[in-house]
mmCIF file of C-alpha atoms and ligand atoms in Angstrom:
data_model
loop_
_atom_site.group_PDB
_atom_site.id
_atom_site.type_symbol
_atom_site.label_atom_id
_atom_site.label_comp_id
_atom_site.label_asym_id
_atom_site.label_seq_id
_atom_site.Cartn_x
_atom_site.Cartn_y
_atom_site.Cartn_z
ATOM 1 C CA UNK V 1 -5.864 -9.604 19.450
ATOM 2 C CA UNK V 2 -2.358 -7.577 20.312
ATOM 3 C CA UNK V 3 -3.038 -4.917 22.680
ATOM 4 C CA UNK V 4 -1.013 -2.140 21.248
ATOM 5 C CA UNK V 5 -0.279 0.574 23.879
ATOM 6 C CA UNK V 6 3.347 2.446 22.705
ATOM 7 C CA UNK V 7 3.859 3.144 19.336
ATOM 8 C CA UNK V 8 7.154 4.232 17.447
ATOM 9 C CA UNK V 9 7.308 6.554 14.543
ATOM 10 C CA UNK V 10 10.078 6.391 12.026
ATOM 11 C CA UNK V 11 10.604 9.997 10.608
ATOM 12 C CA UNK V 12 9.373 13.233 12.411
ATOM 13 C CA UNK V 13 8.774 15.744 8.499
ATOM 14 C CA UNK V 14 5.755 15.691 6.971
ATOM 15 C CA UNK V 15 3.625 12.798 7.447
ATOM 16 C CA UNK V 16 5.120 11.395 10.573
ATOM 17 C CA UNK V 17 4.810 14.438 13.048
ATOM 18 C CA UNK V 18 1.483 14.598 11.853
ATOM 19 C CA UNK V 19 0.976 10.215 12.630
ATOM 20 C CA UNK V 20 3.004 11.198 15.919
ATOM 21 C CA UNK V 21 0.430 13.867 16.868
ATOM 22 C CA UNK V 22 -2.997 11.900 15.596
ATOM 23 C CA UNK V 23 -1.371 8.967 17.763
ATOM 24 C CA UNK V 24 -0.751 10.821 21.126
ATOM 25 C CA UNK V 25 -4.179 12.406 20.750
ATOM 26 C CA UNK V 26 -5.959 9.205 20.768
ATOM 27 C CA UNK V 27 -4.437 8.533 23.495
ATOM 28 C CA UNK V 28 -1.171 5.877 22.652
ATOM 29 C CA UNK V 29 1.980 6.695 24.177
ATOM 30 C CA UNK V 30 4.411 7.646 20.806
ATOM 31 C CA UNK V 31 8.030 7.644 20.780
ATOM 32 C CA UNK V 32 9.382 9.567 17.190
ATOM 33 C CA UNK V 33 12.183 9.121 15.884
ATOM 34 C CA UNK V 34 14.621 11.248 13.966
ATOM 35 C CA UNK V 35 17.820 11.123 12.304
ATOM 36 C CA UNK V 36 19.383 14.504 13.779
ATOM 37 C CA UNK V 37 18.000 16.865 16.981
ATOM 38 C CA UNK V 38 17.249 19.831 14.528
ATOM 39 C CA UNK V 39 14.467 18.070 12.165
ATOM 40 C CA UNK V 40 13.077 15.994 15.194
ATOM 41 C CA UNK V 41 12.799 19.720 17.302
ATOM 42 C CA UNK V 42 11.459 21.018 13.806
ATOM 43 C CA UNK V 43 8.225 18.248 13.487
ATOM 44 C CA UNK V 44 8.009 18.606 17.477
ATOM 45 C CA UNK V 45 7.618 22.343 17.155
ATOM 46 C CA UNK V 46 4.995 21.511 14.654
ATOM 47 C CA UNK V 47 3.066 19.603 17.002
ATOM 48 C CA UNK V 48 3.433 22.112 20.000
ATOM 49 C CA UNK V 49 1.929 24.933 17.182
ATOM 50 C CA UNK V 50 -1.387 22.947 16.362
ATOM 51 C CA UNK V 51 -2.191 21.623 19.924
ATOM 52 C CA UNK V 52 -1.353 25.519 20.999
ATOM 53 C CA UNK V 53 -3.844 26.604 18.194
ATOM 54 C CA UNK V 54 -6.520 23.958 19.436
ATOM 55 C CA UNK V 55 -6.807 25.588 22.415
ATOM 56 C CA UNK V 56 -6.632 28.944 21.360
ATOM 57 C CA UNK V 57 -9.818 27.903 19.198
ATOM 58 C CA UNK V 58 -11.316 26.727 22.232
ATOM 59 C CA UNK V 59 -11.005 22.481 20.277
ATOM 60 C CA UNK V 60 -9.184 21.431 23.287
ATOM 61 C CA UNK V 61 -8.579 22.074 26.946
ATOM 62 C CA UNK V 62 -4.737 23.249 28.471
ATOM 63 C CA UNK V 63 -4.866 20.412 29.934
ATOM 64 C CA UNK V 64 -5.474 18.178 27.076
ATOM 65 C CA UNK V 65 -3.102 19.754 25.358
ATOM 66 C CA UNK V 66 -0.126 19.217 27.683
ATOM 67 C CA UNK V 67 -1.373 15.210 28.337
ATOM 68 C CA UNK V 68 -1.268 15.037 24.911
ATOM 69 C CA UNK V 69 2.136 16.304 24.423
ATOM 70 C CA UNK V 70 3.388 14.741 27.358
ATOM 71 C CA UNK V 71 2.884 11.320 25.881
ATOM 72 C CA UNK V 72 5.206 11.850 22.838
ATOM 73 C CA UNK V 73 8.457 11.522 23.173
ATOM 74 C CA UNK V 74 11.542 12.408 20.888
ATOM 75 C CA UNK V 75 14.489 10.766 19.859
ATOM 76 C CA UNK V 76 17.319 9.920 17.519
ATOM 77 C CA UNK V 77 18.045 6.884 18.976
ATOM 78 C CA UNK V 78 16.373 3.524 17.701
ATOM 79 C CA UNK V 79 17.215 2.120 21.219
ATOM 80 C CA UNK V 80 13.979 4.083 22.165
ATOM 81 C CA UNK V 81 11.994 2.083 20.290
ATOM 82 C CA UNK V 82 12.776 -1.606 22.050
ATOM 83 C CA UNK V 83 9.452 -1.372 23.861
ATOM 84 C CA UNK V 84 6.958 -0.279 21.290
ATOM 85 C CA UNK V 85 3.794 -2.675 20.206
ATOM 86 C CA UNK V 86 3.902 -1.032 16.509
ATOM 87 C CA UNK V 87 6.278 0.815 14.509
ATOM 88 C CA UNK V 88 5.088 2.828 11.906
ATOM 89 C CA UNK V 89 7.848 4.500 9.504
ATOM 90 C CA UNK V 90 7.268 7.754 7.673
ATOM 91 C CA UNK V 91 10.549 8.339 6.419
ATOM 92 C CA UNK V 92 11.930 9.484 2.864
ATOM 93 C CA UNK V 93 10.157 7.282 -0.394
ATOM 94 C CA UNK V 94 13.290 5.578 -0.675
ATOM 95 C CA UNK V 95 13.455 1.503 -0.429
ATOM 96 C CA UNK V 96 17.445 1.394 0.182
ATOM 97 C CA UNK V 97 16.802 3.874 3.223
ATOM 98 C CA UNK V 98 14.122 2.015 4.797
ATOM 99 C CA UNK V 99 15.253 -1.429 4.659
ATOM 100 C CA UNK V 100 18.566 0.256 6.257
ATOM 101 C CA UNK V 101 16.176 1.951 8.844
ATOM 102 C CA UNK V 102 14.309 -1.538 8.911
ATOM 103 C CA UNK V 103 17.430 -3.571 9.640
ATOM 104 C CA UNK V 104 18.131 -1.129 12.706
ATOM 105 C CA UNK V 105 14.745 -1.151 14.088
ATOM 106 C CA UNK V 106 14.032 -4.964 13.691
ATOM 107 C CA UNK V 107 17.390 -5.466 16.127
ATOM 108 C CA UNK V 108 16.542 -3.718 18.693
ATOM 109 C CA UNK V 109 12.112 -3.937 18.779
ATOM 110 C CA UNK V 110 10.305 -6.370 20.947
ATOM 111 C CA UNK V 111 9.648 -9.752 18.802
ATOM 112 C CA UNK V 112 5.892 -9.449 19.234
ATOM 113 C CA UNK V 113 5.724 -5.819 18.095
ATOM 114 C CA UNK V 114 4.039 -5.280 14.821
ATOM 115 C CA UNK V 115 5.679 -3.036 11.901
ATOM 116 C CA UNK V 116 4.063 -1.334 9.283
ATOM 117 C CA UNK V 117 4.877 1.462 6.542
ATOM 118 C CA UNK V 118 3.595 4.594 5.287
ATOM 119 C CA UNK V 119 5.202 3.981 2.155
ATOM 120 C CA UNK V 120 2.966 6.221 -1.152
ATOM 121 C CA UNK V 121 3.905 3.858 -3.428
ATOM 122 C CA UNK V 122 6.313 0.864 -2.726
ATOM 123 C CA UNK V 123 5.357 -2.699 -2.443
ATOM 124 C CA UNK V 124 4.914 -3.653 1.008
ATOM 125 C CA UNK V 125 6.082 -6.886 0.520
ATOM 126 C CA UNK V 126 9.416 -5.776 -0.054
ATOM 127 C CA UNK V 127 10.026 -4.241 3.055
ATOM 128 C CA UNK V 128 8.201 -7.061 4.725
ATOM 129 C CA UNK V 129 10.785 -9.386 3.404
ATOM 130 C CA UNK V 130 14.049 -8.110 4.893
ATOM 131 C CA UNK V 131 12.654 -7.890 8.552
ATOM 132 C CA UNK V 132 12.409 -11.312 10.469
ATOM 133 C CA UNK V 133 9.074 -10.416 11.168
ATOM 134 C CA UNK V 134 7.029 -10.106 7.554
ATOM 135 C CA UNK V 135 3.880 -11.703 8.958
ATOM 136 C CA UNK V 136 3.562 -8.761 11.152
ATOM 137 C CA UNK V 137 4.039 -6.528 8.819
ATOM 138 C CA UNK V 138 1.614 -4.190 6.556
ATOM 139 C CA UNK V 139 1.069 -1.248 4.972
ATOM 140 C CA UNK V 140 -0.778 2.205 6.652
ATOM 141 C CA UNK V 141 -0.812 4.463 4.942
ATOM 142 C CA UNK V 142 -2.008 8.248 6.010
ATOM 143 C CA UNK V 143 -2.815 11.546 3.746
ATOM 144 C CA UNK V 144 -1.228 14.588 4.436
ATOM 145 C CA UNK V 145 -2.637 16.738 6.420
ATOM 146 C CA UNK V 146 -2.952 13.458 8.218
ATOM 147 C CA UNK V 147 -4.441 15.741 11.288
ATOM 148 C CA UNK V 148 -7.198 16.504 8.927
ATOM 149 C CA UNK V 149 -7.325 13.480 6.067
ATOM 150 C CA UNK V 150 -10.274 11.160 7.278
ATOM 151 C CA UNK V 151 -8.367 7.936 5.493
ATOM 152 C CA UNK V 152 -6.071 5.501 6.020
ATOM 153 C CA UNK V 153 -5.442 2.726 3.419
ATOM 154 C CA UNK V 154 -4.488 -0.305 5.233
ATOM 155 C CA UNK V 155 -2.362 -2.760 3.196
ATOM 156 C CA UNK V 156 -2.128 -6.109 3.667
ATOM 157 C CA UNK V 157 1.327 -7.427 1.628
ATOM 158 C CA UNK V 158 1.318 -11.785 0.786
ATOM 159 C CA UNK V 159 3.460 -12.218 4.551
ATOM 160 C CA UNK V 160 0.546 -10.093 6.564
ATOM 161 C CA UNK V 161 -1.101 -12.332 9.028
ATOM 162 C CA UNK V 162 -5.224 -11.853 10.016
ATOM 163 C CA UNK V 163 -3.617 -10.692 13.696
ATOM 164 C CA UNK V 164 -1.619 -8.095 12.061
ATOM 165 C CA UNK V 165 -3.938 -6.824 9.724
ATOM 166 C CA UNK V 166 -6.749 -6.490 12.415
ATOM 167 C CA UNK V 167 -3.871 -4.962 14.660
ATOM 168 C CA UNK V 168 -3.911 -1.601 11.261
ATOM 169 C CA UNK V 169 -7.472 -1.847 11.150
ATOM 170 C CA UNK V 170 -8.200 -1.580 15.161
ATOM 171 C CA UNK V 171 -5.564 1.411 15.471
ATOM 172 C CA UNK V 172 -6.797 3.227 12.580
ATOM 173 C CA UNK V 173 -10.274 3.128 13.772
ATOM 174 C CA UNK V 174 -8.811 3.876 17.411
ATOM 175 C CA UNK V 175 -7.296 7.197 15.550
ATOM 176 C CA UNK V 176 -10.711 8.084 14.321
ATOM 177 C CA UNK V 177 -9.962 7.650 10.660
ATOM 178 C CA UNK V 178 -12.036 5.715 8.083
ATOM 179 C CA UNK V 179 -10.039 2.676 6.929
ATOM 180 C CA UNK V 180 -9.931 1.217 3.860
ATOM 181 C CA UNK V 181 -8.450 -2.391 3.469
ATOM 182 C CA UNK V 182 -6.578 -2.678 0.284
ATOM 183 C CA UNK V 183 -3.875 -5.010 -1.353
ATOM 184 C CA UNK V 184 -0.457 -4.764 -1.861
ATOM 185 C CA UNK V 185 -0.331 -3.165 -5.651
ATOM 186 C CA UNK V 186 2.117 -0.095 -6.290
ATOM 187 C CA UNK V 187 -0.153 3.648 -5.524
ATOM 188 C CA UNK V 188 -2.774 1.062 -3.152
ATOM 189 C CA UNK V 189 -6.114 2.907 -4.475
ATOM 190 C CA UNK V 190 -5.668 6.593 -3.676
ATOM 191 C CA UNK V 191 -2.464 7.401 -5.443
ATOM 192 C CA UNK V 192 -2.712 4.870 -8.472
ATOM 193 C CA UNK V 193 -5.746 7.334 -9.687
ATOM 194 C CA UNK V 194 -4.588 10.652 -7.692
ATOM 195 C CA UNK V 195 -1.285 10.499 -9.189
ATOM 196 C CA UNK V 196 -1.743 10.635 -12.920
ATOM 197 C CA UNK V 197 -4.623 13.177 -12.405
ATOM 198 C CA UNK V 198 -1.824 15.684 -10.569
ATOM 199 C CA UNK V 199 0.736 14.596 -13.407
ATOM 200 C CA UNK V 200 -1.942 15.323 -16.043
ATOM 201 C CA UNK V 201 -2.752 18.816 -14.605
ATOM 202 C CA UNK V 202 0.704 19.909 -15.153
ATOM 203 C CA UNK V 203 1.079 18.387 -18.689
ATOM 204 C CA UNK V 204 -2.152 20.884 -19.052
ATOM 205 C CA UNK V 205 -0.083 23.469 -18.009
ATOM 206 C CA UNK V 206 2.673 22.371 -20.338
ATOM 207 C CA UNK V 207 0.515 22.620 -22.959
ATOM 208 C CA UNK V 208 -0.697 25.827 -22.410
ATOM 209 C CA UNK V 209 -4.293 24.773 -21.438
ATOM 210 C CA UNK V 210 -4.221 26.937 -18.287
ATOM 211 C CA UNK V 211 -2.117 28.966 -16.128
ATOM 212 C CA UNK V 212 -1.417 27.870 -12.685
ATOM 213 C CA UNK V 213 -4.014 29.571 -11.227
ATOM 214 C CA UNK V 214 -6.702 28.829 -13.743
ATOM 215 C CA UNK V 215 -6.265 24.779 -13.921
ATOM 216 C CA UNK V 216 -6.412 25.238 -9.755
ATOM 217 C CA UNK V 217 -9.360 27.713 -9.875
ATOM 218 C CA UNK V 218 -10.785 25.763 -12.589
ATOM 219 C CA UNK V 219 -10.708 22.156 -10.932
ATOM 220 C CA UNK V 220 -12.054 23.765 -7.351
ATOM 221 C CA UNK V 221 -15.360 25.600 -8.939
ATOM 222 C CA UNK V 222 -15.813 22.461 -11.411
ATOM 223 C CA UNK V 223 -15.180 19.595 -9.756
ATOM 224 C CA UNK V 224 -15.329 21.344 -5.939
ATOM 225 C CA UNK V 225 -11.984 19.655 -5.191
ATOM 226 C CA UNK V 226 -10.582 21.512 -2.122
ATOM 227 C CA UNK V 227 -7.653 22.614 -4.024
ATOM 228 C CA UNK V 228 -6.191 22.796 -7.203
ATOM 229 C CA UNK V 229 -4.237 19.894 -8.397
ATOM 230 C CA UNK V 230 -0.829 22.253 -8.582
ATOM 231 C CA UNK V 231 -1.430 23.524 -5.037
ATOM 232 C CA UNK V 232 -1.723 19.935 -3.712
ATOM 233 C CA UNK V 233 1.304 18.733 -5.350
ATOM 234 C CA UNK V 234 3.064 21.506 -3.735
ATOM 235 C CA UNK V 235 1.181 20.579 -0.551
ATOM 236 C CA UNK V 236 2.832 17.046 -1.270
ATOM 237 C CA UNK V 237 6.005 18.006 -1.984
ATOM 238 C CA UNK V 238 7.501 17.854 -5.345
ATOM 239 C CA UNK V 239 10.704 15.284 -4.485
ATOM 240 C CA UNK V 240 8.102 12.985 -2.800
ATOM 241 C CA UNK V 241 5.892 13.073 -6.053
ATOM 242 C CA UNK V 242 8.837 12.086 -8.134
ATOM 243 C CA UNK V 243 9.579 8.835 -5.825
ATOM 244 C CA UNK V 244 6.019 7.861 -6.369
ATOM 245 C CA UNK V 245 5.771 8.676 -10.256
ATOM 246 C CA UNK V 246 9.141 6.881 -10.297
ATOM 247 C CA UNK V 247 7.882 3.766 -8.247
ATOM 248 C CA UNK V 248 4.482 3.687 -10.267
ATOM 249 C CA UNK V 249 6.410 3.978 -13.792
ATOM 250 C CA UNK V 250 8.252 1.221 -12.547
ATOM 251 C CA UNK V 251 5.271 -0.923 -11.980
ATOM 252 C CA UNK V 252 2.932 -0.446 -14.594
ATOM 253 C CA UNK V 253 5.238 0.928 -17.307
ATOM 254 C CA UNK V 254 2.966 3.970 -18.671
ATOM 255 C CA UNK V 255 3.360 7.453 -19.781
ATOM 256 C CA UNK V 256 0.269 8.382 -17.278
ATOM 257 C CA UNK V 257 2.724 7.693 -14.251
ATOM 258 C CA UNK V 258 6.080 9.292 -16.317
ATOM 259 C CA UNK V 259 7.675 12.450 -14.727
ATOM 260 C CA UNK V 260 6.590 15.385 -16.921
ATOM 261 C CA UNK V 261 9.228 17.377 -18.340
ATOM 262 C CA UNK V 262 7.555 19.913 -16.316
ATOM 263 C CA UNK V 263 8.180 18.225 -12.907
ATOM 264 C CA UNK V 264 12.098 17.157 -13.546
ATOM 265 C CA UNK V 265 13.197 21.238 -13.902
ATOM 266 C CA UNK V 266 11.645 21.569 -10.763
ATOM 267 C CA UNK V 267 13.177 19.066 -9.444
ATOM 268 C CA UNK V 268 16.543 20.159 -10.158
ATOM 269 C CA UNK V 269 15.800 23.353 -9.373
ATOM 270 C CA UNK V 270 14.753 22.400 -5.619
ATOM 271 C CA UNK V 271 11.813 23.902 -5.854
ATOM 272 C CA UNK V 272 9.947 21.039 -3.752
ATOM 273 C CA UNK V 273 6.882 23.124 -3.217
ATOM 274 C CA UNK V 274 5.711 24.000 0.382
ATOM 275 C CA UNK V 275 8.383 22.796 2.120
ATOM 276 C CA UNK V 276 11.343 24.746 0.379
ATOM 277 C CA UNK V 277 9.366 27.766 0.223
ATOM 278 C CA UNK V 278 8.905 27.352 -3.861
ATOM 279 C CA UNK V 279 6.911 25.021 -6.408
ATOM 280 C CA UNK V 280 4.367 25.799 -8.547
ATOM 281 C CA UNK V 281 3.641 29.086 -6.080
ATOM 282 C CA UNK V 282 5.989 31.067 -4.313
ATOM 283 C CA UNK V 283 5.164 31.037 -0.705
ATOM 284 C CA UNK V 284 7.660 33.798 0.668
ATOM 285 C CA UNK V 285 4.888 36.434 0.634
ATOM 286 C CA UNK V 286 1.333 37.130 2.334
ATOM 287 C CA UNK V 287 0.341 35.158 0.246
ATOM 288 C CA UNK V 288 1.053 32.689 -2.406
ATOM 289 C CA UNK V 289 1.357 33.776 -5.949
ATOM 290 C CA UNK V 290 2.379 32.023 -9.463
ATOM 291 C CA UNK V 291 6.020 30.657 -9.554
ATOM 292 C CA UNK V 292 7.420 33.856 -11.910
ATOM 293 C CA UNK V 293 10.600 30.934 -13.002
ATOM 294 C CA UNK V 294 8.380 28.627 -14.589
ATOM 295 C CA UNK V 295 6.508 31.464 -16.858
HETATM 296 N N1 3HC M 1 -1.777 20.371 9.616
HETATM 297 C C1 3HC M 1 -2.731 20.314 10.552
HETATM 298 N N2 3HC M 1 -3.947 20.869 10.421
HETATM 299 C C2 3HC M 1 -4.194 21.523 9.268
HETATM 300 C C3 3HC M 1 -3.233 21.634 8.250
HETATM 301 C C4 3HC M 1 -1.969 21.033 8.463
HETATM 302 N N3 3HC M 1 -0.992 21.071 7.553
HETATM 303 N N4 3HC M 1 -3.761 22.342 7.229
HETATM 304 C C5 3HC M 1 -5.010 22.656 7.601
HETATM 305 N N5 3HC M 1 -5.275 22.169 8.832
HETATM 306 C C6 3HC M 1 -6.513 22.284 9.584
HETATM 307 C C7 3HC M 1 -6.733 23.724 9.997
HETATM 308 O O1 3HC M 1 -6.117 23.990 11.252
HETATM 309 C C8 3HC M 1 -8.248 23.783 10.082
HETATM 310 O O2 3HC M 1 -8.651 23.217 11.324
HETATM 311 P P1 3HC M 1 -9.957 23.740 12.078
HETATM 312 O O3 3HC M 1 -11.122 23.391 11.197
HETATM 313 O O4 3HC M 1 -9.925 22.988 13.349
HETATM 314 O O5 3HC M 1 -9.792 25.212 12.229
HETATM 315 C C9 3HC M 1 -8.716 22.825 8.978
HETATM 316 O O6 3HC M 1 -7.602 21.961 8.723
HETATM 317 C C10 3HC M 1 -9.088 23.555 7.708
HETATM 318 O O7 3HC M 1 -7.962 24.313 7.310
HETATM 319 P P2 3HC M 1 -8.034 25.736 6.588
HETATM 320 O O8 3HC M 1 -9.307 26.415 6.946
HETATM 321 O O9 3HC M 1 -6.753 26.451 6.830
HETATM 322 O O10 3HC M 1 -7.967 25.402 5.059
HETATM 323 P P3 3HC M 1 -8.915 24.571 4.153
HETATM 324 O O11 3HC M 1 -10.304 24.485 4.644
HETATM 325 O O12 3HC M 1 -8.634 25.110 2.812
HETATM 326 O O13 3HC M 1 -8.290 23.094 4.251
HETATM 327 C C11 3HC M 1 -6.858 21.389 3.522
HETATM 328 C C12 3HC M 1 -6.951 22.835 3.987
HETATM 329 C C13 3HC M 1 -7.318 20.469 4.650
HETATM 330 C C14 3HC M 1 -5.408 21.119 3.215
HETATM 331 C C15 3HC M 1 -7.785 21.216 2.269
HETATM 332 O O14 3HC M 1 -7.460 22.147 1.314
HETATM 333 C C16 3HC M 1 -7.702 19.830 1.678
HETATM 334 O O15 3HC M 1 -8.361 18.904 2.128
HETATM 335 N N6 3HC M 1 -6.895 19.705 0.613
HETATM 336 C C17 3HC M 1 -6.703 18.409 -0.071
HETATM 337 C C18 3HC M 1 -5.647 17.631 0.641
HETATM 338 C C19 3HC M 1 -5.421 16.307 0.005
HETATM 339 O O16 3HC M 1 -5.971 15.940 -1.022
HETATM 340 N N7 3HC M 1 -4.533 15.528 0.631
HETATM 341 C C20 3HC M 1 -4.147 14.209 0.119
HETATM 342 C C21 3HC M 1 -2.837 14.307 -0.553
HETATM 343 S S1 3HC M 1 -2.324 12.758 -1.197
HETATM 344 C C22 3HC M 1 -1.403 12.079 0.028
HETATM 345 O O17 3HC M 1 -1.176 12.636 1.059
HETATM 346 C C23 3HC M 1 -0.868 10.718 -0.237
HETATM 347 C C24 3HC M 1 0.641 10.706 -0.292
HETATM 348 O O18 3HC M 1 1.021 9.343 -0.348
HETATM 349 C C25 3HC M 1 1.205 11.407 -1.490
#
């Protein structure tokens, strides 16, 4: 099997500074790759903070830290990326972005390197397709926090050869996660039932069935979920759960997957949850509390 030593990360936000920093920690050498120096020294910083706090907790040596860091490296050029063994993409749920990004990447990486994407909810295959490489090609896809989520579903699209596959499996097991091997069908397993629970939770709250707090409070004491179904689509992010209702509605063609009413107003508001401060809580104080806008 492909030795895979250096591995490239498409997209430094969310889910890839955390696949850049689970990567470097188990010990492959990661160059990440942003559009623009400011969100690329933003996910960086990110990194720096958690290694910083694993030490401070006494989870990790200085030195350990600093090897760790010193293996990643940044960049905003896809240049960087000619040498890697696997290149992983993280980068905004949008299929006319990443088969740009694709097109890029697949010009300038090594013809034996393997690709794959983190996509939430977009067929593999279709990203596989406009690379000249879709037998190396499949799906990994990571939970966010991925420093903390134990799995990774590993997709294998129609194009995905045994090699490749085995190459997702090996380095998810290398990153310490527990893999799941699943096929090429929009949500994989996770999202196709985590979704419509989160979208039902806030037709709840649409219909008056609970406050915020209640239906989170409620589904943590009664179903010992570790949060609430409104904090974790604010965990999320709002505009990233309206690619993936989008791409699921698309697919199956059922209310259960349909942006609620609900959802859209935030949307347009740009309340995205976590990341822009505002979704279903407010995050500018202490602590969080209720979104007062949506009362
Ligand atoms: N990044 C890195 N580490 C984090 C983190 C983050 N964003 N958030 C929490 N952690 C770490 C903390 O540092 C802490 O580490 P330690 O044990 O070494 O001290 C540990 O996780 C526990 O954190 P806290 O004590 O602060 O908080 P909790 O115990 O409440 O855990 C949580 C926080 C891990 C987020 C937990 O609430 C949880 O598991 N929530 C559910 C998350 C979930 O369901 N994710 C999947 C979303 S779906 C998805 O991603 C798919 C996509 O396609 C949409």
């Amino acid at each position: 099997m492909a030795e895979i030593e250096k591995v490239g990360v498409l997209g430094c936000g969310l889910m890839g500074h955390g696949i850049t920093q689970v990567a470097a920690q188990a010990g492959y050498e990661v160059v990440v790759r942003e559009v623009d120096e400011a969100p690329l020294a933003k996910g960086i910083g990110k990194i720096e903070k958690q290694l910083a706090r694993a030490v401070e907790k006494g989870k990790a040596t200085q030195e350990d830290a600093d090897a760790v860091r010193s293996r990643i490296q940044g960049t905003v050029d896809y240049g960087d990326l000619a040498d890697c063994d696997l290149v992983l993409e993280a980068i905004t749920e949008d299929l006319g972005l990443k088969l740009e990004m694709w097109a890029a990447v697949d010009a300038v990486a090594k013809p034996e390197a393997f690709f794959a994407t983190n996509t939430s909810s977009l067929a593999v295959i279709e990203q596989a397709a406009s690379t000249s490489r879709p037998e190396r090609f499949l799906g990994l896809h990571f939970f966010n926090p991925v420093q903390v989520m134990k799995l990774l579903e590993v997709v294998r699209c129609v194009t995905t050869s045994p090699e490749a596959l085995e190459v997702g499996l090996e380095f998810g097991r290398r990153l310490g996660k527990l893999t799941v091997q699943t096929n090429d069908k929009a949500g994989f397993i996770v999202n196709r039932l985590l979704v419509p629970y989160m979208l039902d939770a806030i037709r709840a709250y649409e219909e008056g069935v609970g406050s915020i707090t209640e239906i989170d409070e409620g589904m943590k004491g009664g179903a010992a979920h570790p949060m609430g179904p409104l904090a974790l689509l604010d965990l999320i992010g709002l505009d990233t759960i309206g690619a993936v209702c989008d791409a699921l509605y698309d697919e199956f063609r059922e209310r259960r997957f349909a942006r609620p009413p609900t959802l859209r107003k935030m949307l347009a508001a740009g309340w995205y949850g976590r990341k822009s401060g505002i979704g279903f809580y407010d995050y500018s104080g202490e602590t969080p509390v209720e979104n007062p806008g949506l009362r």
